[in-house]
Amino acid sequence: MTKFESSLKDYKEALSRLKEVLSLPEKNDIIRDSTIHRFEIVFDLAWKTLKAFLEEKQGIRCAAPKSCFREAYSQGFLKYDEFWLAITDLRNETAHTYSMKKAEEVFEKIPKCFEYFDVLLKIFEEEVTPVKYKINFTG
């Protein structure tokens, strides 16, 4: 298993765990904190999986999240979207800010982040198992 494939497996599992906590009907401080923690894990795996992909599939090295996202844009792997850079800033805020108000602001943005993470997962999976042939089984 390559580094990219291993990272992708971990990313997929972490994304599933984030989805799980986002689907909980109850919202309280414990759920909020758990959601933020799972967001941090998913983000870290997202950019590290992207980094492994760029290195293994494109021969491109990047050392930090924003540089990896920018490289993915320039290679046409991802459509340019400022939100990826905003997600990076959001992740940095969670690591360096400890106010309840900021935690609530981050928590409110995580569902949109999840949508982006989910699309990225689909893009990665397509790279692993591209659809090469369409077969019509109807008569």
PDB file of C-alpha atoms in Angstrom:
ATOM      1  CA  MET A   1       0.000   0.000   0.000  1.00  0.00           C
ATOM      2  CA  THR A   2       1.391   3.402  -0.976  1.00  0.00           C
ATOM      3  CA  LYS A   3       1.569   6.367   1.375  1.00  0.00           C
ATOM      4  CA  PHE A   4      -1.266   7.980  -0.588  1.00  0.00           C
ATOM      5  CA  GLU A   5      -3.472   4.876  -0.305  1.00  0.00           C
ATOM      6  CA  SER A   6      -2.767   4.528   3.409  1.00  0.00           C
ATOM      7  CA  SER A   7      -3.467   8.202   4.020  1.00  0.00           C
ATOM      8  CA  LEU A   8      -6.641   7.983   1.940  1.00  0.00           C
ATOM      9  CA  LYS A   9      -7.884   5.083   4.069  1.00  0.00           C
ATOM     10  CA  ASP A  10      -7.311   7.088   7.261  1.00  0.00           C
ATOM     11  CA  TYR A  11      -8.918  10.180   5.709  1.00  0.00           C
ATOM     12  CA  LYS A  12     -12.023   8.227   4.718  1.00  0.00           C
ATOM     13  CA  GLU A  13     -12.397   6.795   8.240  1.00  0.00           C
ATOM     14  CA  ALA A  14     -11.914  10.191   9.886  1.00  0.00           C
ATOM     15  CA  LEU A  15     -14.425  11.796   7.531  1.00  0.00           C
ATOM     16  CA  SER A  16     -16.948   9.127   8.479  1.00  0.00           C
ATOM     17  CA  ARG A  17     -16.394   9.966  12.149  1.00  0.00           C
ATOM     18  CA  LEU A  18     -16.926  13.674  11.453  1.00  0.00           C
ATOM     19  CA  LYS A  19     -20.139  12.880   9.589  1.00  0.00           C
ATOM     20  CA  GLU A  20     -21.263  10.811  12.567  1.00  0.00           C
ATOM     21  CA  VAL A  21     -20.895  13.665  15.046  1.00  0.00           C
ATOM     22  CA  LEU A  22     -22.430  16.205  12.643  1.00  0.00           C
ATOM     23  CA  SER A  23     -25.537  14.039  12.339  1.00  0.00           C
ATOM     24  CA  LEU A  24     -26.227  14.041  16.077  1.00  0.00           C
ATOM     25  CA  PRO A  25     -29.450  15.929  16.828  1.00  0.00           C
ATOM     26  CA  GLU A  26     -28.266  17.259  20.166  1.00  0.00           C
ATOM     27  CA  LYS A  27     -25.904  20.239  20.159  1.00  0.00           C
ATOM     28  CA  ASN A  28     -24.039  21.039  23.367  1.00  0.00           C
ATOM     29  CA  ASP A  29     -20.506  21.939  24.464  1.00  0.00           C
ATOM     30  CA  ILE A  30     -19.319  18.324  24.384  1.00  0.00           C
ATOM     31  CA  ILE A  31     -20.690  17.765  20.869  1.00  0.00           C
ATOM     32  CA  ARG A  32     -19.212  21.087  19.720  1.00  0.00           C
ATOM     33  CA  ASP A  33     -15.780  20.261  21.114  1.00  0.00           C
ATOM     34  CA  SER A  34     -15.863  16.757  19.655  1.00  0.00           C
ATOM     35  CA  THR A  35     -16.893  18.134  16.270  1.00  0.00           C
ATOM     36  CA  ILE A  36     -14.062  20.664  16.286  1.00  0.00           C
ATOM     37  CA  HIS A  37     -11.549  17.978  17.239  1.00  0.00           C
ATOM     38  CA  ARG A  38     -12.761  15.676  14.467  1.00  0.00           C
ATOM     39  CA  PHE A  39     -12.630  18.597  12.026  1.00  0.00           C
ATOM     40  CA  GLU A  40      -8.982  19.150  12.968  1.00  0.00           C
ATOM     41  CA  ILE A  41      -8.176  15.491  12.323  1.00  0.00           C
ATOM     42  CA  VAL A  42     -10.009  15.452   8.990  1.00  0.00           C
ATOM     43  CA  PHE A  43      -8.324  18.645   7.844  1.00  0.00           C
ATOM     44  CA  ASP A  44      -4.873  17.344   8.746  1.00  0.00           C
ATOM     45  CA  LEU A  45      -5.532  14.094   6.884  1.00  0.00           C
ATOM     46  CA  ALA A  46      -7.034  15.950   3.907  1.00  0.00           C
ATOM     47  CA  TRP A  47      -3.970  18.056   3.230  1.00  0.00           C
ATOM     48  CA  LYS A  48      -1.539  15.230   4.030  1.00  0.00           C
ATOM     49  CA  THR A  49      -3.403  12.921   1.654  1.00  0.00           C
ATOM     50  CA  LEU A  50      -3.264  15.661  -0.968  1.00  0.00           C
ATOM     51  CA  LYS A  51       0.460  16.041  -0.296  1.00  0.00           C
ATOM     52  CA  ALA A  52       1.018  12.282  -0.761  1.00  0.00           C
ATOM     53  CA  PHE A  53      -1.077  12.326  -3.936  1.00  0.00           C
ATOM     54  CA  LEU A  54       0.886  15.211  -5.433  1.00  0.00           C
ATOM     55  CA  GLU A  55       4.202  13.564  -4.588  1.00  0.00           C
ATOM     56  CA  GLU A  56       3.302  10.067  -5.808  1.00  0.00           C
ATOM     57  CA  LYS A  57       1.158  10.861  -8.826  1.00  0.00           C
ATOM     58  CA  GLN A  58       2.568  14.197 -10.000  1.00  0.00           C
ATOM     59  CA  GLY A  59       6.125  14.228  -8.628  1.00  0.00           C
ATOM     60  CA  ILE A  60       5.394  17.530  -6.871  1.00  0.00           C
ATOM     61  CA  ARG A  61       6.460  18.313  -3.330  1.00  0.00           C
ATOM     62  CA  CYS A  62       4.640  20.702  -1.046  1.00  0.00           C
ATOM     63  CA  ALA A  63       5.328  21.272   2.623  1.00  0.00           C
ATOM     64  CA  ALA A  64       2.287  23.067   4.024  1.00  0.00           C
ATOM     65  CA  PRO A  65      -1.487  22.975   3.554  1.00  0.00           C
ATOM     66  CA  LYS A  66      -1.876  26.198   1.569  1.00  0.00           C
ATOM     67  CA  SER A  67       1.004  25.356  -0.749  1.00  0.00           C
ATOM     68  CA  CYS A  68      -0.494  21.896  -1.366  1.00  0.00           C
ATOM     69  CA  PHE A  69      -3.919  23.353  -2.184  1.00  0.00           C
ATOM     70  CA  ARG A  70      -2.362  25.962  -4.476  1.00  0.00           C
ATOM     71  CA  GLU A  71      -0.354  23.252  -6.223  1.00  0.00           C
ATOM     72  CA  ALA A  72      -3.509  21.166  -6.636  1.00  0.00           C
ATOM     73  CA  TYR A  73      -5.175  24.196  -8.269  1.00  0.00           C
ATOM     74  CA  SER A  74      -2.288  24.766 -10.648  1.00  0.00           C
ATOM     75  CA  GLN A  75      -2.213  21.082 -11.629  1.00  0.00           C
ATOM     76  CA  GLY A  76      -5.958  21.099 -12.312  1.00  0.00           C
ATOM     77  CA  PHE A  77      -6.612  18.477  -9.642  1.00  0.00           C
ATOM     78  CA  LEU A  78      -8.868  20.877  -7.741  1.00  0.00           C
ATOM     79  CA  LYS A  79     -10.869  23.768  -9.121  1.00  0.00           C
ATOM     80  CA  TYR A  80      -9.669  27.025  -7.625  1.00  0.00           C
ATOM     81  CA  ASP A  81     -11.755  27.880  -4.583  1.00  0.00           C
ATOM     82  CA  GLU A  82     -10.755  30.321  -1.858  1.00  0.00           C
ATOM     83  CA  PHE A  83     -12.700  28.244   0.640  1.00  0.00           C
ATOM     84  CA  TRP A  84      -9.874  25.680   0.818  1.00  0.00           C
ATOM     85  CA  LEU A  85      -7.576  28.457   1.992  1.00  0.00           C
ATOM     86  CA  ALA A  86     -10.266  29.640   4.411  1.00  0.00           C
ATOM     87  CA  ILE A  87     -10.548  26.093   5.804  1.00  0.00           C
ATOM     88  CA  THR A  88      -6.790  26.176   6.398  1.00  0.00           C
ATOM     89  CA  ASP A  89      -7.136  29.445   8.320  1.00  0.00           C
ATOM     90  CA  LEU A  90     -10.043  27.981  10.272  1.00  0.00           C
ATOM     91  CA  ARG A  91      -7.910  24.974  11.248  1.00  0.00           C
ATOM     92  CA  ASN A  92      -5.139  27.297  12.406  1.00  0.00           C
ATOM     93  CA  GLU A  93      -7.648  29.225  14.514  1.00  0.00           C
ATOM     94  CA  THR A  94      -8.736  26.051  16.294  1.00  0.00           C
ATOM     95  CA  ALA A  95      -5.142  25.344  17.268  1.00  0.00           C
ATOM     96  CA  HIS A  96      -4.374  28.812  18.599  1.00  0.00           C
ATOM     97  CA  THR A  97      -7.647  30.279  19.874  1.00  0.00           C
ATOM     98  CA  TYR A  98      -9.380  29.199  23.037  1.00  0.00           C
ATOM     99  CA  SER A  99     -12.453  31.417  23.356  1.00  0.00           C
ATOM    100  CA  MET A 100     -15.954  29.980  23.488  1.00  0.00           C
ATOM    101  CA  LYS A 101     -17.153  32.569  20.989  1.00  0.00           C
ATOM    102  CA  LYS A 102     -14.520  31.497  18.446  1.00  0.00           C
ATOM    103  CA  ALA A 103     -15.349  27.835  19.100  1.00  0.00           C
ATOM    104  CA  GLU A 104     -18.998  28.541  18.239  1.00  0.00           C
ATOM    105  CA  GLU A 105     -18.000  30.389  15.055  1.00  0.00           C
ATOM    106  CA  VAL A 106     -15.810  27.476  13.958  1.00  0.00           C
ATOM    107  CA  PHE A 107     -18.492  24.929  14.864  1.00  0.00           C
ATOM    108  CA  GLU A 108     -21.039  26.714  12.662  1.00  0.00           C
ATOM    109  CA  LYS A 109     -18.702  26.527   9.636  1.00  0.00           C
ATOM    110  CA  ILE A 110     -17.832  22.843   9.930  1.00  0.00           C
ATOM    111  CA  PRO A 111     -20.871  21.488   8.009  1.00  0.00           C
ATOM    112  CA  LYS A 112     -19.786  23.473   4.936  1.00  0.00           C
ATOM    113  CA  CYS A 113     -16.214  22.246   5.441  1.00  0.00           C
ATOM    114  CA  PHE A 114     -17.550  18.693   5.548  1.00  0.00           C
ATOM    115  CA  GLU A 115     -19.105  19.162   2.108  1.00  0.00           C
ATOM    116  CA  TYR A 116     -15.710  20.179   0.718  1.00  0.00           C
ATOM    117  CA  PHE A 117     -13.957  17.293   2.453  1.00  0.00           C
ATOM    118  CA  ASP A 118     -16.525  14.874   1.028  1.00  0.00           C
ATOM    119  CA  VAL A 119     -15.984  16.161  -2.521  1.00  0.00           C
ATOM    120  CA  LEU A 120     -12.229  15.828  -2.035  1.00  0.00           C
ATOM    121  CA  LEU A 121     -12.728  12.214  -0.940  1.00  0.00           C
ATOM    122  CA  LYS A 122     -14.668  11.484  -4.121  1.00  0.00           C
ATOM    123  CA  ILE A 123     -11.893  13.055  -6.217  1.00  0.00           C
ATOM    124  CA  PHE A 124      -9.269  10.957  -4.437  1.00  0.00           C
ATOM    125  CA  GLU A 125     -11.307   7.779  -4.852  1.00  0.00           C
ATOM    126  CA  GLU A 126     -11.702   8.469  -8.549  1.00  0.00           C
ATOM    127  CA  GLU A 127      -7.921   8.687  -8.809  1.00  0.00           C
ATOM    128  CA  VAL A 128      -7.552   5.305  -7.110  1.00  0.00           C
ATOM    129  CA  THR A 129     -10.246   3.529  -9.123  1.00  0.00           C
ATOM    130  CA  PRO A 130     -10.947   5.539 -12.277  1.00  0.00           C
ATOM    131  CA  VAL A 131     -13.906   4.527 -14.376  1.00  0.00           C
ATOM    132  CA  LYS A 132     -12.383   3.502 -17.682  1.00  0.00           C
ATOM    133  CA  TYR A 133     -15.264   1.694 -19.317  1.00  0.00           C
ATOM    134  CA  LYS A 134     -19.004   1.991 -19.157  1.00  0.00           C
ATOM    135  CA  ILE A 135     -20.797  -1.262 -19.825  1.00  0.00           C
ATOM    136  CA  ASN A 136     -24.460  -1.315 -20.671  1.00  0.00           C
ATOM    137  CA  PHE A 137     -26.040  -4.538 -19.450  1.00  0.00           C
ATOM    138  CA  THR A 138     -29.503  -3.847 -20.841  1.00  0.00           C
ATOM    139  CA  GLY A 139     -30.513  -5.790 -23.931  1.00  0.00           C
TER     140      GLY A 139
END
